[in-house]
GROMACS .gro file of C-alpha atoms in nm:
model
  355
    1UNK     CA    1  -6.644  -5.904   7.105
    2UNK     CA    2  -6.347  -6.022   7.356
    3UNK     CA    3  -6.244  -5.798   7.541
    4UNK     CA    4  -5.914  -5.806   7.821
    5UNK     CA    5  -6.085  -5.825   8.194
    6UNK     CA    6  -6.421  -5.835   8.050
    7UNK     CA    7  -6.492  -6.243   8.025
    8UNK     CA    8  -6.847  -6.159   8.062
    9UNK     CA    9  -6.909  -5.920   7.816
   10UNK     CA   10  -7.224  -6.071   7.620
   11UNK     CA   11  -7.406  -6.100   7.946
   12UNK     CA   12  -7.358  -5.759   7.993
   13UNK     CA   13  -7.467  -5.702   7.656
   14UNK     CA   14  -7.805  -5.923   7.688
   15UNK     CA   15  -7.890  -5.714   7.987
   16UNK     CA   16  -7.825  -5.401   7.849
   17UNK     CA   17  -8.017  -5.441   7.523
   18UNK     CA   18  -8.344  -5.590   7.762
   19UNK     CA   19  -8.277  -5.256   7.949
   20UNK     CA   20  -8.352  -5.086   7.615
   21UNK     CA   21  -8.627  -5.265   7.577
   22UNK     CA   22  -8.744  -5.169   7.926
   23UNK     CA   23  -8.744  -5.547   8.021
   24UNK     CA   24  -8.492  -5.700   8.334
   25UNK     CA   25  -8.309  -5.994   8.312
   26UNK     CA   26  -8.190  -6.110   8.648
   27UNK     CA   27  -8.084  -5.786   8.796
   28UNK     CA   28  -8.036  -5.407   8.671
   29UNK     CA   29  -7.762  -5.293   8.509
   30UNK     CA   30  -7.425  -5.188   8.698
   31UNK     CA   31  -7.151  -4.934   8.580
   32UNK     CA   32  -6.899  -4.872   8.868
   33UNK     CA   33  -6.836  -4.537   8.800
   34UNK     CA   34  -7.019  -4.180   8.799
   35UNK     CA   35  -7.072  -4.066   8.461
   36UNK     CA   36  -6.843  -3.764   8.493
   37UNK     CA   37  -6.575  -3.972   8.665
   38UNK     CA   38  -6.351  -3.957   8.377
   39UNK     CA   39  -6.298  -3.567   8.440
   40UNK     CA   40  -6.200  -3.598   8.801
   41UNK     CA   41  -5.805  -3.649   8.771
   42UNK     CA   42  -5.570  -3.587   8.516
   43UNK     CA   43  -5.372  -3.768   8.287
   44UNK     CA   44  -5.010  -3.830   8.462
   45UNK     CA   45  -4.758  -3.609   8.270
   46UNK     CA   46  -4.494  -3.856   8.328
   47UNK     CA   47  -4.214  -3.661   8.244
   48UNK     CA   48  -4.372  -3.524   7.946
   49UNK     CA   49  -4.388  -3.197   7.849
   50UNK     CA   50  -4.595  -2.947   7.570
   51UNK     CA   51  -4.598  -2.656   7.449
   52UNK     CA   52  -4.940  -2.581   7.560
   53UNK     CA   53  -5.241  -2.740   7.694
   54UNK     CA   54  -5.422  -2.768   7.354
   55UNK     CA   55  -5.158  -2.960   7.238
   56UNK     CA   56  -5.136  -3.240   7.517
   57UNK     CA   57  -5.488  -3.257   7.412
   58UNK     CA   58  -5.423  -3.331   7.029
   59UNK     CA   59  -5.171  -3.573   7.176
   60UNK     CA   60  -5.316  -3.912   7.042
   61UNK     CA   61  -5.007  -4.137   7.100
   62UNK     CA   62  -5.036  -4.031   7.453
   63UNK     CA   63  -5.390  -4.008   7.530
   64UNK     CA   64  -5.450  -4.353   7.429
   65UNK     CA   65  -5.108  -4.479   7.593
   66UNK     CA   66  -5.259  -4.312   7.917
   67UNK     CA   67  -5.602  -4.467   7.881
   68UNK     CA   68  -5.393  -4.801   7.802
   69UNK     CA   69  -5.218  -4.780   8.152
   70UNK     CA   70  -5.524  -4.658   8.321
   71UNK     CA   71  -5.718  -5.062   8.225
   72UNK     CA   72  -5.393  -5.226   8.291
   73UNK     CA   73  -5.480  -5.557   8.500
   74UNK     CA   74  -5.869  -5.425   8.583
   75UNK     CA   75  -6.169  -5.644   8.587
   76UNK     CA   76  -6.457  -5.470   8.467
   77UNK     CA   77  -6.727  -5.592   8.690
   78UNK     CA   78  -7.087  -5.538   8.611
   79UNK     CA   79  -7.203  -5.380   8.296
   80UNK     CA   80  -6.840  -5.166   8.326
   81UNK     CA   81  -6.655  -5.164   7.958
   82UNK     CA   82  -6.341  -5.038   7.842
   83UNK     CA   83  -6.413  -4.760   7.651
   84UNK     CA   84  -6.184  -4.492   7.517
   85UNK     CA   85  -6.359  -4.218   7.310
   86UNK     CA   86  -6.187  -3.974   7.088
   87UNK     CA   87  -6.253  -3.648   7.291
   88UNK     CA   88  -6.125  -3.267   7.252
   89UNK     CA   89  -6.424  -3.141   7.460
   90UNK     CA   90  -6.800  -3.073   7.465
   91UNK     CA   91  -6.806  -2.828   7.180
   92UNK     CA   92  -6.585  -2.973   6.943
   93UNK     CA   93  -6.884  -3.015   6.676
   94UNK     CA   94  -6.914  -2.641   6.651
   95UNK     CA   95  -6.555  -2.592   6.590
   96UNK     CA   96  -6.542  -2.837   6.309
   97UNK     CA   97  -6.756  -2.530   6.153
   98UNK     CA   98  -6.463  -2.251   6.239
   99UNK     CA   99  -6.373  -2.105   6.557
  100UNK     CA  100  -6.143  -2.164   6.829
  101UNK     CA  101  -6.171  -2.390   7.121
  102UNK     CA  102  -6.000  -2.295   7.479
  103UNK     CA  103  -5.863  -2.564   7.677
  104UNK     CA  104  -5.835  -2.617   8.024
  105UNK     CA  105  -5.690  -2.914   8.210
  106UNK     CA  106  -5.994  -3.151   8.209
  107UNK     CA  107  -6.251  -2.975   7.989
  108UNK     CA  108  -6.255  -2.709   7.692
  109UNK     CA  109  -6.510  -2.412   7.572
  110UNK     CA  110  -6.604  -2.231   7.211
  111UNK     CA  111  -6.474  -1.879   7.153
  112UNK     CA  112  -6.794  -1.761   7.049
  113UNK     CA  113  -6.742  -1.630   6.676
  114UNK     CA  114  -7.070  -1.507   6.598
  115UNK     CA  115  -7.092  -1.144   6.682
  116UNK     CA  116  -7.284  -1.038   6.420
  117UNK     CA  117  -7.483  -1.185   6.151
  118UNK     CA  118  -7.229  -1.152   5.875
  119UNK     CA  119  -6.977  -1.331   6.085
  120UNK     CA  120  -7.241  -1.653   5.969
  121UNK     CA  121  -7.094  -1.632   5.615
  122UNK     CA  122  -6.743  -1.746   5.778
  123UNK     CA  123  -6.910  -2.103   5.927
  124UNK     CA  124  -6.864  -2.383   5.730
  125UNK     CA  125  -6.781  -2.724   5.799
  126UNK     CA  126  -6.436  -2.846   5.618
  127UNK     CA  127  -6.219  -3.190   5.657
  128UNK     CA  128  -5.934  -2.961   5.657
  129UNK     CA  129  -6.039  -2.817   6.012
  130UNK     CA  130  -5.782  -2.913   6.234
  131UNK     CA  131  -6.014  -3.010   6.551
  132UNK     CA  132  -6.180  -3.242   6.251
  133UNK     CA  133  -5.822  -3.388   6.210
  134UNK     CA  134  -5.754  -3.415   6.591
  135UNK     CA  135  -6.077  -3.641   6.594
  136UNK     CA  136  -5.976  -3.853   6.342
  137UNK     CA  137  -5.651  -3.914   6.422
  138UNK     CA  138  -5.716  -3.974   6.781
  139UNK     CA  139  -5.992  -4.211   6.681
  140UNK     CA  140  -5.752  -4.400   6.398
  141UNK     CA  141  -5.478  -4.411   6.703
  142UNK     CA  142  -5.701  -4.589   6.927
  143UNK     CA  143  -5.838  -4.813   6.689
  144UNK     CA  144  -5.500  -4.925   6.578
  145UNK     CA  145  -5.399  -4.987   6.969
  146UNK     CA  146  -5.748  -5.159   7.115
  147UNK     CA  147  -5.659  -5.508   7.023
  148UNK     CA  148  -5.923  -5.682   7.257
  149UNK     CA  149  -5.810  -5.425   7.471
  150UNK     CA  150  -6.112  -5.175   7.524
  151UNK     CA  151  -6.400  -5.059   7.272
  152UNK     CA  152  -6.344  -4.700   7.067
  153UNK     CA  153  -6.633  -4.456   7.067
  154UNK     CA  154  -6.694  -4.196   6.863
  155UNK     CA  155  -6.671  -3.833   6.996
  156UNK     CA  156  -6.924  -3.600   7.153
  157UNK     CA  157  -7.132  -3.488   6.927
  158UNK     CA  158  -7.385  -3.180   7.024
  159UNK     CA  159  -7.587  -2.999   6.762
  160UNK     CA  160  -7.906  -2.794   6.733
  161UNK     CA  161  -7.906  -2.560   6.980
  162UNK     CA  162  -7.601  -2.634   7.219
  163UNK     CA  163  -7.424  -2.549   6.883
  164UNK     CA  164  -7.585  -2.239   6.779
  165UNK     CA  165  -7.518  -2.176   7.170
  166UNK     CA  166  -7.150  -2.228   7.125
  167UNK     CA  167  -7.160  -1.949   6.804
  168UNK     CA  168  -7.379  -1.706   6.943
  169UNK     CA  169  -7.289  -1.745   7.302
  170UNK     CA  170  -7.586  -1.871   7.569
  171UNK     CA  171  -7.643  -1.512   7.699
  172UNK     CA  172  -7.701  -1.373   7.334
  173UNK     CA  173  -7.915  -1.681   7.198
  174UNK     CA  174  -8.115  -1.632   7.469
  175UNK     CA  175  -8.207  -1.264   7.316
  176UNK     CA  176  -8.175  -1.369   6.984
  177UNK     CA  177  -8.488  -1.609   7.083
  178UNK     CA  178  -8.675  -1.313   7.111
  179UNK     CA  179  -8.551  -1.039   6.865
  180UNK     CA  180  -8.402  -1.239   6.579
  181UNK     CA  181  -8.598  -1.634   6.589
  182UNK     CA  182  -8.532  -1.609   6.201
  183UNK     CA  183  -8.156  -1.600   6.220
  184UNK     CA  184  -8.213  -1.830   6.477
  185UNK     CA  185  -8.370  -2.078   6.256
  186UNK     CA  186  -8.094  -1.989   6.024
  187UNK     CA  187  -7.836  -2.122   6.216
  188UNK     CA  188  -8.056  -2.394   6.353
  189UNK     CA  189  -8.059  -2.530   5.986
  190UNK     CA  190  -7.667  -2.468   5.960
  191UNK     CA  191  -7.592  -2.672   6.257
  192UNK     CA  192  -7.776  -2.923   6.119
  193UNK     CA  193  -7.639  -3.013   5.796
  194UNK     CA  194  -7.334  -3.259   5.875
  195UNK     CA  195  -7.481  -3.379   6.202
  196UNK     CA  196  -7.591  -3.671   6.133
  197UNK     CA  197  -7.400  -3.746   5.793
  198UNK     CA  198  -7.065  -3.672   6.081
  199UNK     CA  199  -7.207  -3.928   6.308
  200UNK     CA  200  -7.260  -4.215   6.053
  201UNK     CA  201  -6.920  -4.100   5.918
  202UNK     CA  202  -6.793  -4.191   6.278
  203UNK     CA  203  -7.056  -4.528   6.304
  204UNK     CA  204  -6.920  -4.612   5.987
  205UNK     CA  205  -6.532  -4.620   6.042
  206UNK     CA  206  -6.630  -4.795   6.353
  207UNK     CA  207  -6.807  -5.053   6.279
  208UNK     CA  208  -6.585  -5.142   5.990
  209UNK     CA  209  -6.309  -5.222   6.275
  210UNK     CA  210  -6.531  -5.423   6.470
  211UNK     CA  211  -6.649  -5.212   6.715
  212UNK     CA  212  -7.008  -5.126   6.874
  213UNK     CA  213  -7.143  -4.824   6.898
  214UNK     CA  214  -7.054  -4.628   7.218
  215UNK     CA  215  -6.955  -4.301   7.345
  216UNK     CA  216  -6.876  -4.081   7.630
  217UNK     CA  217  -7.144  -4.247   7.882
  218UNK     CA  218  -7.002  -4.572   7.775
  219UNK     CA  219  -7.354  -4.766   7.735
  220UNK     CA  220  -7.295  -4.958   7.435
  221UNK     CA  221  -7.516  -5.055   7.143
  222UNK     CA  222  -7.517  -5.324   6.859
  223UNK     CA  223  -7.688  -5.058   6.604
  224UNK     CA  224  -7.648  -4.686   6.647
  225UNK     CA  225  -7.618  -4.524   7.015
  226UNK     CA  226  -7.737  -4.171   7.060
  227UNK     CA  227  -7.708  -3.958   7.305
  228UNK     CA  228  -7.915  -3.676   7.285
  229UNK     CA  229  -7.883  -3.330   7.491
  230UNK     CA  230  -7.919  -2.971   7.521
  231UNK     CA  231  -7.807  -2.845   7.825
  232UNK     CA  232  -7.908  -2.463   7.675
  233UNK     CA  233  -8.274  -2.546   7.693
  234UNK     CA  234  -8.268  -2.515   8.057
  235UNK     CA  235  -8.251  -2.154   8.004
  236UNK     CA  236  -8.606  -2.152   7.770
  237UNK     CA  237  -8.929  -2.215   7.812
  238UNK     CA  238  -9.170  -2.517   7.659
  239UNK     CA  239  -9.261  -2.295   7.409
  240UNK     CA  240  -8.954  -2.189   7.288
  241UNK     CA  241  -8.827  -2.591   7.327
  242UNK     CA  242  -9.101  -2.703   7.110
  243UNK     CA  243  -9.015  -2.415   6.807
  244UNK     CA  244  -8.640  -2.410   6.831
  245UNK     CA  245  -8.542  -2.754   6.951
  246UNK     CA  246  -8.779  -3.032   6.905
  247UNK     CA  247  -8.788  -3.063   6.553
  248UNK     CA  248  -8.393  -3.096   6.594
  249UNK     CA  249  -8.443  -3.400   6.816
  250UNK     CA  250  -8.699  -3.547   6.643
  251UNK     CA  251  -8.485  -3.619   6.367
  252UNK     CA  252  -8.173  -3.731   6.538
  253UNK     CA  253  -8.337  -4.002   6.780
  254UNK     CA  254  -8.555  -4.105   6.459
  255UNK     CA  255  -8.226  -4.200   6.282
  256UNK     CA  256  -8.016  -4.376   6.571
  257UNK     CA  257  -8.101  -4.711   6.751
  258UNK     CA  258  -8.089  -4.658   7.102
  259UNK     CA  259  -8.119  -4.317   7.223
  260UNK     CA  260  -8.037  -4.232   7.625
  261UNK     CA  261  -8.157  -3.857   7.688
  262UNK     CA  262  -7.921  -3.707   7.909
  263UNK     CA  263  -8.121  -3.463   8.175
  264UNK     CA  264  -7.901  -3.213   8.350
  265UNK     CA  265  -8.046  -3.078   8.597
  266UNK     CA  266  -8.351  -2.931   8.762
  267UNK     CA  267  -8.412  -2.675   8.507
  268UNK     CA  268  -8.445  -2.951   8.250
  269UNK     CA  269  -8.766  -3.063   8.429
  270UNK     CA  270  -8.952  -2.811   8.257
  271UNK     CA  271  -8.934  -3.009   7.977
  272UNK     CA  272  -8.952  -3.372   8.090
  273UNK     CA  273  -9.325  -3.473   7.983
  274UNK     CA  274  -9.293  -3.307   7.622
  275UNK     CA  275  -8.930  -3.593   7.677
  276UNK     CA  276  -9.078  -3.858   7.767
  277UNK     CA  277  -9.327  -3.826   7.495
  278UNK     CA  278  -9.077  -3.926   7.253
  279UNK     CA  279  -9.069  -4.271   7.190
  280UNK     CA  280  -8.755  -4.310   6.999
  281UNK     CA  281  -8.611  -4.225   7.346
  282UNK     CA  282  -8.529  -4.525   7.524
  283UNK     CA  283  -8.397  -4.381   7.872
  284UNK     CA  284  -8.320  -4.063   8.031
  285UNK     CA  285  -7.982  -4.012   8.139
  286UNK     CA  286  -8.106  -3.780   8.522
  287UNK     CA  287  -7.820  -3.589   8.651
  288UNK     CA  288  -7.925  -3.385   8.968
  289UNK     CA  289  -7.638  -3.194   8.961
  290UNK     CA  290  -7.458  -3.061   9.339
  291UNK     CA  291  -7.471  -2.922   9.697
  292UNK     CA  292  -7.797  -2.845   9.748
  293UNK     CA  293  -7.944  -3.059   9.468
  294UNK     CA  294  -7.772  -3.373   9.679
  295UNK     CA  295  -7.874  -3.674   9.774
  296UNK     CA  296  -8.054  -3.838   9.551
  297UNK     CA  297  -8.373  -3.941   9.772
  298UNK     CA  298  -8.520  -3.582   9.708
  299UNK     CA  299  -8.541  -3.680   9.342
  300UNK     CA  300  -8.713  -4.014   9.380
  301UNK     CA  301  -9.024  -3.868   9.248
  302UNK     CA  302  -8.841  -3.747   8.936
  303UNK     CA  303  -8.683  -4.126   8.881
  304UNK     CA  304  -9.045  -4.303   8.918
  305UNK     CA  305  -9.171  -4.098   8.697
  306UNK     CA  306  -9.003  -4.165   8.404
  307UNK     CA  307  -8.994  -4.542   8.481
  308UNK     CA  308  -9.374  -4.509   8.509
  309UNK     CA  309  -9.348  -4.338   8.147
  310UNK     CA  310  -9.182  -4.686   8.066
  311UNK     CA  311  -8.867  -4.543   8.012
  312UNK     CA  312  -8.507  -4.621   8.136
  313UNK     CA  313  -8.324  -4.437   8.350
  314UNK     CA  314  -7.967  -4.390   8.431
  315UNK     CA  315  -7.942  -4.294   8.768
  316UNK     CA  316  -7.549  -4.165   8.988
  317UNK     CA  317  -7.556  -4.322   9.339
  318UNK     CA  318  -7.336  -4.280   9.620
  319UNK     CA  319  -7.244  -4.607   9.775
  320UNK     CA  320  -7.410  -4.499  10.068
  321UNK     CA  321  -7.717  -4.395   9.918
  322UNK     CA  322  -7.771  -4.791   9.771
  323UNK     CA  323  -7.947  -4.958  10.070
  324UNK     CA  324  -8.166  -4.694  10.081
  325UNK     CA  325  -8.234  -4.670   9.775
  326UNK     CA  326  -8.344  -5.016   9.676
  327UNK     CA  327  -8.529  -4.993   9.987
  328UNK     CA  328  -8.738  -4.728   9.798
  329UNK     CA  329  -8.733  -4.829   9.464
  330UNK     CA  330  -8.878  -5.082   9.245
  331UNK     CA  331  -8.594  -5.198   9.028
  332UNK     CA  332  -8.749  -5.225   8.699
  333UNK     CA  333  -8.545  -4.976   8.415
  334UNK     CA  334  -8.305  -4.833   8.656
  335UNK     CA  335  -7.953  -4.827   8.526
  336UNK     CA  336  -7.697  -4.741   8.842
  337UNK     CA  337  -7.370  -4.563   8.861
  338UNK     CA  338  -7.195  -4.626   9.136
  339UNK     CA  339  -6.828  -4.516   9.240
  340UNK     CA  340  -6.685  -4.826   9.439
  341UNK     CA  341  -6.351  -4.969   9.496
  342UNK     CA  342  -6.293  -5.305   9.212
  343UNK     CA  343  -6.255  -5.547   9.537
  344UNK     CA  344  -6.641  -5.397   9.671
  345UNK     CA  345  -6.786  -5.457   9.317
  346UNK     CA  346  -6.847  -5.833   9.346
  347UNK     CA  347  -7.016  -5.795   9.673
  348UNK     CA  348  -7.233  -5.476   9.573
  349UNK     CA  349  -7.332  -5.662   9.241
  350UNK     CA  350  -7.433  -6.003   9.484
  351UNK     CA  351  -7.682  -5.776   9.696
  352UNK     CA  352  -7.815  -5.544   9.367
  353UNK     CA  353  -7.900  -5.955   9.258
  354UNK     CA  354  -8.129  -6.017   9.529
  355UNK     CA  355  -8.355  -5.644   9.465
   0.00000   0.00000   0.00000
C-alpha cells in the first residue's frame, strides 16, 4: 500500500507484525498520538450548518472532507497511519438491533430500550436500520475519496456484554446478573448473532478495495484486526466474567488475526490473569485512565506484567514521562503513544532507536 506522507509504510508494517509476534525489530513501535486524541477537538463547522447534531454526524461528504483537510501536507512519522474509520459512536452495534442513539459533540450513548423483557421481542438486527445505513455510506464515501490518501477502517464494533449493557442499561444488568442470569444469557446469545458475520461483512468490503484491516486504535493488520473490550466488566466480578463474558471472547479473538485487548482502567485488573491467559490475544491495549490514576510510573508493575506474560502492550505516554520511562523499562513488546509536535517526532523516534 502507498500511501500520501507515509513513504515508509512497509517498515512500519514489518515492525508492527514482529510486535504481534512479540519479537522487536530495531526499535518499538511509535504512534504520535494518544489513543483518544481523535475526540479532543471538533470538526471545524466552516460555515456549515445542520439541523441537529445527529445529522452532522450522518454527514459523510463532510466527515471525510474534514478528515481529508485534517492529513493535508502531514508526514506520518513512526508507525503513525492515516486512518479514517466510519464512526457514529461506541454503541452503534446495539442500535443496528433498534433503539435510538443520543449524540453529543464528540461522542454518542444508547437510549436504553429494554425495560422489560417483552421489549426483547422488538430487537432485531435489519439492513434497513438507518445507523446500519449511516455506516455504510460513510464507509463507501471514504473509500471512494482515499486514493493513496489514508487507509478506511471499519467501525467500532462492541458486542457481548457492552451490548446487552447498552439494552438493559449498566445499572440494571448489573441486577439482572443476579436475579435474571437466564435472560441474561438470552440476550447474551442475541447480541451475538451478526457479530461476527457484521465484522467480516465490513473485512470483506474492505479488503475488496485494497485496504488492511484497521480500526479506531489505528494498529493495522494484513489479516483480520480485533479489538476486543468490555468496559462493563469492570463493574463484575471473575466469576461473573468467566459465566457471562468469556465464552463471548473466546469466540471472537478465535476468529480474527490479531487481537489487541483494550484494558480500561483499574477496575479491569480484576480480570487481567484470566486475560492474559488467552492466547489468541496478542497485546493489551492499558489505559490508566485520569487525575489520580496519572502518571504512568505508578502502573509500571501493571505494564511488566503483561510483557512478562509475553504479551504486547500498548502503552499512552506523556512526552515528559519518556526519559523516564525507558529508563525503567525494558523495551521488548511495548507499543508507545505519544502526543508530540510533527517537527519533535524525528528526534523522539532517533532517541526511542538507541533503548
Amino acid at each position: 500500500m502507498e500511501l500520501q506522507g507515509k513513504p515508509d509504510f512497509e517498515q512500519s508494517m514489518q515492525r508492527i507484525e514482529a510486535w504481534f509476534k512479540h519479537e522487536l525489530l530495531d526499535r518499538p513501535p511509535v504512534r504520535f498520538s494518544q489513543h483518544n486524541a481523535d475526540f479532543a477537538s471538533l470538526p471545524a463547522l466552516q460555515g456549515r450548518s445542520w439541523p441537529s447534531l445527529k445529522a452532522r454526524w450522518f454527514d459523510a461528504e463532510f466527515q471525510v472532507d474534514f478528515f481529508l483537510e485534517s492529513i493535508k501536507g502531514r508526514r506520518f512519522y513512526g508507525e503513525t497511519f492515516p486512518v479514517f474509520w466510519p464512526n457514529l459512536g461506541p454503541s452503534v452495534y446495539a442500535a443496528f438491533h433498534g433503539g435510538e442513539l443520543e449524540y453529543a459533540e464528540v461522542t454518542s450513548w444508547m437510549r436504553h430500550c429494554v425495560h422489560d423483557w417483552d421489549d426483547l421481542k422488538r430487537l432485531k438486527f435489519s439492513r434497513d436500520n438507518e445507523y446500519f445505513l449511516g455506516i455504510e455510506h460513510l464507509t463507501r464515501v471514504a473509500l471512494e475519496k482515499s486514493a493513496g490518501n489514508y487507509m478506511v477502517g471499519y467501525t467500532d464494533l462492541h458486542g457481548s456484554l457492552d451490548c446487552v449493557a447498552d439494552w438493559r442499561g449498566p445499572q440494571q444488568l448489573c441486577l439482572d446478573l443476579m436475579d435474571n442470569p437466564e435472560k441474561v444469557h438470552e440476550m447474551l446469545l442475541l447480541s451475538k448473532q451478526n457479530f461476527m458475520p457484521l465484522f467480516d461483512y465490513y473485512d470483506d468490503i474492505l479488503k475488496a478495495h485494497g485496504q488492511l484491516s484497521v480500526t479506531w486504535m489505528a494498529i493495522p493488520s494484513r489479516g483480520k484486526m480485533h479489538i476486543p473490550s468490555c468496559d462493563f466488566t469492570s463493574m463484575i466480578s471473575p466469576r461473573a466474567f468467566s459465566e457471562f463474558y468469556l465464552p463471548y471472547l473466546l469466540e471472537e479473538v478465535r476468529h480474527t488475526t490479531h487481537n489487541i485487548f483494550h484494558l480500561d482502567g483499574k477496575g479491569m485488573l480484576r480480570h487481567l490473569e484470566r486475560i492474559l491467559s488467552v492466547p489468541e490475544i496478542h497485546a493489551i491495549q492499558w489505559v490508566q485512565g485520569v487525575g489520580d490514576d496519572l502518571p504512568i510510573g505508578q502502573w509500571l508493575p501493571v505494564i511488566r506484567k503483561i510483557q512478562a506474560a509475553g504479551k504486547g502492550v500498548v502503552v499512552d505516554l506523556e512526552l515528559s514521562e519518556l526519559e523516564p520511562f525507558i529508563a525503567a523499562m525494558d523495551p521488548q513488546g511495548l507499543f508507545l503513544c505519544i502526543a508530540a509536535e510533527e517537527r519533535d517526532q524525528p528526534n523522539i523516534l532517533q532517541r526511542i532507536e538507541k533503548w
